[in-house]
Amino acid sequence: MLVVFIIATANFALVHLVPGDAADVLAGESGSATPEYMQMLRQRFGLDKSLPEQYAIYIWNTARLDLGYSFRFSEPVSKLILGRLPATLILMVPAAILSFCIGVGMGVFASRRVGTWADSVVSVAAVLVYAMPVFWVGLMMIVIFSVNLRWLPTNGMETIASGYRGMDYVIDVVQHMIMPVTAMALFYIALYTRMMRASMLEVSTLDFVTTARAKGLNDSRVAYGHVLPNALLPMVTLLGLQVSTLLGGSILIETIFGWPGIGRLAYDSIAGRDVNLLMGILLASSVVVIVTNMVVDLAYGWLDPRISKG
Amino acid sequence: MGINLHLRASLLGVVMATALAGTAFAQEPQRGGVLTTIHFPEPAVLSSGVNSGFVAAYVSTKIYEGLLKYDRKGDPMPVLATSWDVAKDGLTITFHLRDGVKWHDGQDFTADDVKFSLEKVWKVLHSRGRLIFANVQQVDTPDKLTVVLHLSKPSPALMYSLNSFQAQVMPKHIFDDGSDIAKNPHINAPIGTGPWKFNEWQRGSHVVLDRNESYWDTGKPYPDRLVVRYIPDAAARSAALETGEAQLGAQSPIPLSDVKRLASLPDIKVTTEGYEYFANVSTTYFNTARKPFSDIRVRHAFAYATDRQAMLDDIWYGYGKLATGPIASYNTKFYTADVPQYPYDPEKAKALLDEAGYTPDKDGIRMRLTYDVNSPLGAEYVRLGELLKQQFAKIGVELTLRTQDLATFLKRIYTDYDYDFYTAYNGIYTYPILSQWWGKNIQKGVPFSNSTGYANPRVDELIEAAQIESDPAKQVEEFHEIQKIVMEDLPVLVNFELDPVTIYSTKVHDHSVTYDGPFGSFSDVWIER
């Protein structure tokens, strides 16, 4: 609770340090203005009040779980965020699951063949993918699969006004998901692969693995029964980090693929100096981070009983 | 003989082209289909009444209508008003409204809606409307289909500002419930009288509009649906146009570097028509309130040192033409070419700087200045900064480029006045208001007020006179004199007249039939099947 309060205060301070306000931006987009017009805007947006007053209103609203009203978008902040949530989740959750499973699989695969050509291929590929900028990968996918091959739609989340229902609709959305989810997952796959490989190798040098081998267990039993569960711990940390960014979305992926997620909403709110909306998104994201951290801590205890006892 | 043959061949070509154009023109509009268009960026709201920017206008001009529209020459044509009458003294304007028009929710459109929109929205919430309608003192509605405006002073700009881009008629029965109009949920789910009905807006993705089955102009519009998609990445927008996922993109939707490539594709066309109403001029603004631009010789030197042709060719790929003055030549009524000109001449620029006392130091540098890059307007403006840095280096001026986001930029220019010079474009519209040269419009904290600090009593007098002048011949005289003085004083540099492009599929017809082109209602657009 205290953490949330501190975060809310920090958000408020940060957001108000930026030069310019929502009235400037609105007038700027309009292409003309008068002093009365500026004053009317500031009054409507509550920007004519003093900073301490604005801060008090903000904290009071936050305490009541009221994220406030976005004057720029003429809609309540909670409605704006919830409206973008489904799109964000169906992009980020499959990407997280996909990257975790494939990354861990590849890491184990490579670690069990250390020094062979297969290990080299996986490791080099991981470094390459890790080094490729996400936006470049996304654009190349559009050029190859949409413009040249015409297999997949260039962007968006669904065929607009298609009238698809049931299964047709699901298939349509999945077609739109393929490229953004893959582009999003690729980076994390590389990260998990490298981490998992290193973690497996590290754990396999520990004493208890030597003991297991001495007992006469075969390689697979040692690898999957003893090394893998212990090597997973850092993976959970990484997964926790990835899940923490879930709500924030990915501005790059959303921008390239025209995906209506929260990342861009946050970006727009910064550019538009939409203070209420930006603070709402920041607050919601920080709550997700706090909750994820708690879950990760609990998962540690479950994976490694020593931690909860300690 | 050879010449003759050649001539005949080319003549034949002209004849055939005309014939082809003729058949294309004679084609009957076809019903049906979905027109998917792209525009960028996504608007914050869907009503121009509360946000008068281009992006909200692009969608809302399809849903709401104005009293009038303007043909390709800028002359008024009936929309919600079928006839109008401006009194000789310019102080009374009567509109007769179209009978039988219904709002999208089935209610009747009446004179009360016009009165409400003018008094509560245009005059109060609309940034330009506040100026344009300021002299309207009283609005009478003698019957359901008549509106009479009583003005305190003639307002010639008013009759040029009644299209749906400037003044959208909004339904009184929806918005006039005493609460904040801008907070009404229908601001983002508009109910209008136009050819297109609002269906859905998925933020971050698209807006869907449906054909208005009971539109007053029977038979129109032709397609079943109009979709506006918001694709944030420029390269992805190109891809969507190239694959045909979108069939029209207005207002230079993709980087100009990519336009030629798309134009060369067989099923894509590019046009610069339909932006005459906005008549935008690329303009460089000097801070005349402080050194060195307080010295007119320095401003003249910078005018001679700017290679505008290079600017137009290298950065805007030739989409535009060199400007001669602050009013674009599209504005045939008030434009004049008879003003001082400043051809590219770096030697003359150096001489002027010498004269002003800015001589080169041991490194050959006369002055160090900061140029504020107007990056929110697009990548072109970043490149422009780089080009200017090179150009001005030739006369011994060292530029530092400064980049910032829109809000920071506006605050710096219009509130803090903490800048040397910057470039933007200036929309003149049909009846120029020219408030950026008006000395009394130096207003701290107001975007797009007079930021240069320029004040010339004679110009002020002329600007004020033109705004209340009812004699057309005198209006022209006044505007011509303003242009001459401004081009002599040079508080700004006029670079070139911008030609935004519309990129569209060869199957899409009649999309830009009015003065405001893609910001018209799309009531005539149709898709060839």
PDB file of C-alpha atoms in Angstrom, chain A residues 147 150, chain B residues 238-244 254 258-270 503-506:
ATOM      1  CA  VAL A 147       3.868  -7.469 -49.416  1.00  0.00           C
ATOM      2  CA  ARG A 150       0.697 -11.921 -49.475  1.00  0.00           C
TER       3      ARG A 150
ATOM      4  CA  SER B 238       3.046   2.115 -47.313  1.00  0.00           C
ATOM      5  CA  ALA B 239       2.684  -1.661 -47.144  1.00  0.00           C
ATOM      6  CA  ALA B 240      -1.065  -1.413 -46.489  1.00  0.00           C
ATOM      7  CA  LEU B 241      -1.546   0.821 -49.539  1.00  0.00           C
ATOM      8  CA  GLU B 242       0.687  -1.365 -51.637  1.00  0.00           C
ATOM      9  CA  THR B 243      -1.153  -4.589 -50.798  1.00  0.00           C
ATOM     10  CA  GLY B 244      -4.529  -2.934 -51.314  1.00  0.00           C
ATOM     11  CA  ILE B 254       3.627   8.018 -46.156  1.00  0.00           C
ATOM     12  CA  ASP B 258       8.191   6.445 -50.868  1.00  0.00           C
ATOM     13  CA  VAL B 259       5.536   8.218 -52.942  1.00  0.00           C
ATOM     14  CA  LYS B 260       7.269   7.916 -56.326  1.00  0.00           C
ATOM     15  CA  ARG B 261       7.693   4.184 -55.831  1.00  0.00           C
ATOM     16  CA  LEU B 262       4.016   3.666 -55.017  1.00  0.00           C
ATOM     17  CA  ALA B 263       2.972   5.987 -57.858  1.00  0.00           C
ATOM     18  CA  SER B 264       4.797   3.746 -60.301  1.00  0.00           C
ATOM     19  CA  LEU B 265       2.641   0.751 -59.372  1.00  0.00           C
ATOM     20  CA  PRO B 266      -0.072   0.028 -61.942  1.00  0.00           C
ATOM     21  CA  ASP B 267      -3.028   0.028 -59.554  1.00  0.00           C
ATOM     22  CA  ILE B 268      -2.106   3.118 -57.500  1.00  0.00           C
ATOM     23  CA  LYS B 269      -2.525   6.808 -58.317  1.00  0.00           C
ATOM     24  CA  VAL B 270      -1.245   9.927 -56.598  1.00  0.00           C
ATOM     25  CA  ILE B 503      -2.584   8.156 -52.614  1.00  0.00           C
ATOM     26  CA  TYR B 504      -5.423   5.976 -53.853  1.00  0.00           C
ATOM     27  CA  SER B 505      -6.295   2.844 -55.721  1.00  0.00           C
ATOM     28  CA  THR B 506      -7.238   3.286 -59.389  1.00  0.00           C
TER      29      THR B 506
END
